[in-house]
Amino acid sequence: MSVSILVVDDEPDVAELFRQRFRREARQGTYVMHFATSGEDALAKLDNGIRPELIVILSDINMPVWTGSPYCARSKSDGPSYPS
């Protein structure tokens, strides 16, 4: 079973670091990595639906326009609710 991880960061090198770190898991189909370069880009991806099931969002907290904190609050309020 595959699950998705969304990485949100405006630095292009970060995506490459995650690709390298999780390359084995990605090849095995354990994780499907998705990348966004801004909060707006991430919300657009979430609005379009991320498949397979999204299990975690890893977000930079210092990005132009939106910092990670408001992005996290908005994605939580807009997204599905999960039991604690």
PDB file of C-alpha atoms in Angstrom:
ATOM      1  CA  MET A   1       0.000   0.000   0.000  1.00  0.00           C
ATOM      2  CA  SER A   2       1.353   3.429  -0.974  1.00  0.00           C
ATOM      3  CA  VAL A   3       0.816   6.673   0.912  1.00  0.00           C
ATOM      4  CA  SER A   4       1.651  10.249  -0.059  1.00  0.00           C
ATOM      5  CA  ILE A   5       3.921  12.828   1.524  1.00  0.00           C
ATOM      6  CA  LEU A   6       3.619  16.483   0.489  1.00  0.00           C
ATOM      7  CA  VAL A   7       6.768  18.590   0.929  1.00  0.00           C
ATOM      8  CA  VAL A   8       6.272  22.367   0.752  1.00  0.00           C
ATOM      9  CA  ASP A   9       9.421  24.467   0.396  1.00  0.00           C
ATOM     10  CA  ASP A  10      10.509  27.345  -1.818  1.00  0.00           C
ATOM     11  CA  GLU A  11      14.110  26.087  -2.016  1.00  0.00           C
ATOM     12  CA  PRO A  12      14.570  23.703  -4.995  1.00  0.00           C
ATOM     13  CA  ASP A  13      17.391  21.807  -3.248  1.00  0.00           C
ATOM     14  CA  VAL A  14      15.002  20.610  -0.548  1.00  0.00           C
ATOM     15  CA  ALA A  15      12.961  18.582  -3.037  1.00  0.00           C
ATOM     16  CA  GLU A  16      16.131  16.900  -4.268  1.00  0.00           C
ATOM     17  CA  LEU A  17      17.188  16.067  -0.705  1.00  0.00           C
ATOM     18  CA  PHE A  18      13.828  14.394  -0.030  1.00  0.00           C
ATOM     19  CA  ARG A  19      13.975  12.525  -3.348  1.00  0.00           C
ATOM     20  CA  GLN A  20      17.413  11.176  -2.426  1.00  0.00           C
ATOM     21  CA  ARG A  21      16.495  10.321   1.151  1.00  0.00           C
ATOM     22  CA  PHE A  22      13.299   8.439   0.215  1.00  0.00           C
ATOM     23  CA  ARG A  23      14.406   7.010  -3.148  1.00  0.00           C
ATOM     24  CA  ARG A  24      14.303   3.402  -1.930  1.00  0.00           C
ATOM     25  CA  GLU A  25      10.842   3.787  -0.397  1.00  0.00           C
ATOM     26  CA  ALA A  26       9.607   5.546  -3.545  1.00  0.00           C
ATOM     27  CA  ARG A  27      10.958   2.745  -5.773  1.00  0.00           C
ATOM     28  CA  GLN A  28       9.294   0.159  -3.520  1.00  0.00           C
ATOM     29  CA  GLY A  29       6.020   2.072  -3.711  1.00  0.00           C
ATOM     30  CA  THR A  30       5.857   2.738   0.022  1.00  0.00           C
ATOM     31  CA  TYR A  31       5.784   6.528  -0.362  1.00  0.00           C
ATOM     32  CA  VAL A  32       4.715   8.767  -3.202  1.00  0.00           C
ATOM     33  CA  MET A  33       6.432  12.128  -2.835  1.00  0.00           C
ATOM     34  CA  HIS A  34       4.653  15.318  -3.923  1.00  0.00           C
ATOM     35  CA  PHE A  35       6.334  18.724  -3.950  1.00  0.00           C
ATOM     36  CA  ALA A  36       5.026  22.291  -3.828  1.00  0.00           C
ATOM     37  CA  THR A  37       7.099  25.472  -3.975  1.00  0.00           C
ATOM     38  CA  SER A  38       4.650  27.699  -2.073  1.00  0.00           C
ATOM     39  CA  GLY A  39       1.644  27.567   0.205  1.00  0.00           C
ATOM     40  CA  GLU A  40      -0.586  28.500  -2.717  1.00  0.00           C
ATOM     41  CA  ASP A  41       0.894  25.689  -4.812  1.00  0.00           C
ATOM     42  CA  ALA A  42       0.339  23.229  -1.965  1.00  0.00           C
ATOM     43  CA  LEU A  43      -3.305  24.252  -1.510  1.00  0.00           C
ATOM     44  CA  ALA A  44      -3.881  23.886  -5.261  1.00  0.00           C
ATOM     45  CA  LYS A  45      -2.482  20.352  -5.089  1.00  0.00           C
ATOM     46  CA  LEU A  46      -4.687  19.588  -2.082  1.00  0.00           C
ATOM     47  CA  ASP A  47      -7.745  21.026  -3.868  1.00  0.00           C
ATOM     48  CA  ASN A  48      -7.049  18.774  -6.865  1.00  0.00           C
ATOM     49  CA  GLY A  49      -6.678  15.764  -4.594  1.00  0.00           C
ATOM     50  CA  ILE A  50      -3.474  13.957  -3.780  1.00  0.00           C
ATOM     51  CA  ARG A  51      -3.442  10.231  -4.425  1.00  0.00           C
ATOM     52  CA  PRO A  52      -2.714   7.837  -2.879  1.00  0.00           C
ATOM     53  CA  GLU A  53      -3.874   8.913   0.581  1.00  0.00           C
ATOM     54  CA  LEU A  54      -1.958  11.881   2.020  1.00  0.00           C
ATOM     55  CA  ILE A  55      -0.468  11.054   5.422  1.00  0.00           C
ATOM     56  CA  VAL A  56       1.797  14.028   6.148  1.00  0.00           C
ATOM     57  CA  ILE A  57       2.626  17.561   5.021  1.00  0.00           C
ATOM     58  CA  LEU A  58       6.175  18.752   5.669  1.00  0.00           C
ATOM     59  CA  SER A  59       6.306  22.520   5.290  1.00  0.00           C
ATOM     60  CA  ASP A  60       8.980  25.169   5.499  1.00  0.00           C
ATOM     61  CA  ILE A  61       7.882  27.895   7.917  1.00  0.00           C
ATOM     62  CA  ASN A  62       9.790  30.748   6.238  1.00  0.00           C
ATOM     63  CA  MET A  63       8.526  31.240   2.698  1.00  0.00           C
ATOM     64  CA  PRO A  64       7.641  34.379   0.748  1.00  0.00           C
ATOM     65  CA  VAL A  65       3.955  35.401   0.794  1.00  0.00           C
ATOM     66  CA  TRP A  66       2.774  32.669   3.183  1.00  0.00           C
ATOM     67  CA  THR A  67       4.779  31.404   6.080  1.00  0.00           C
ATOM     68  CA  GLY A  68       4.283  27.824   7.174  1.00  0.00           C
ATOM     69  CA  SER A  69       2.103  28.677  10.183  1.00  0.00           C
ATOM     70  CA  PRO A  70      -0.862  30.305   8.354  1.00  0.00           C
ATOM     71  CA  TYR A  71      -0.524  27.683   5.619  1.00  0.00           C
ATOM     72  CA  CYS A  72      -0.882  24.900   8.186  1.00  0.00           C
ATOM     73  CA  ALA A  73      -3.883  26.568   9.803  1.00  0.00           C
ATOM     74  CA  ARG A  74      -5.602  27.069   6.455  1.00  0.00           C
ATOM     75  CA  SER A  75      -4.902  23.559   5.167  1.00  0.00           C
ATOM     76  CA  LYS A  76      -6.235  22.111   8.430  1.00  0.00           C
ATOM     77  CA  SER A  77      -9.422  24.192   8.295  1.00  0.00           C
ATOM     78  CA  ASP A  78      -9.989  23.459   4.583  1.00  0.00           C
ATOM     79  CA  GLY A  79      -9.056  19.798   4.683  1.00  0.00           C
ATOM     80  CA  PRO A  80     -10.834  16.728   5.969  1.00  0.00           C
ATOM     81  CA  SER A  81     -10.975  16.251   9.682  1.00  0.00           C
ATOM     82  CA  TYR A  82      -9.372  13.218  11.236  1.00  0.00           C
ATOM     83  CA  PRO A  83      -9.936  11.854  14.703  1.00  0.00           C
ATOM     84  CA  SER A  84      -7.232  12.770  17.208  1.00  0.00           C
TER      85      SER A  84
END
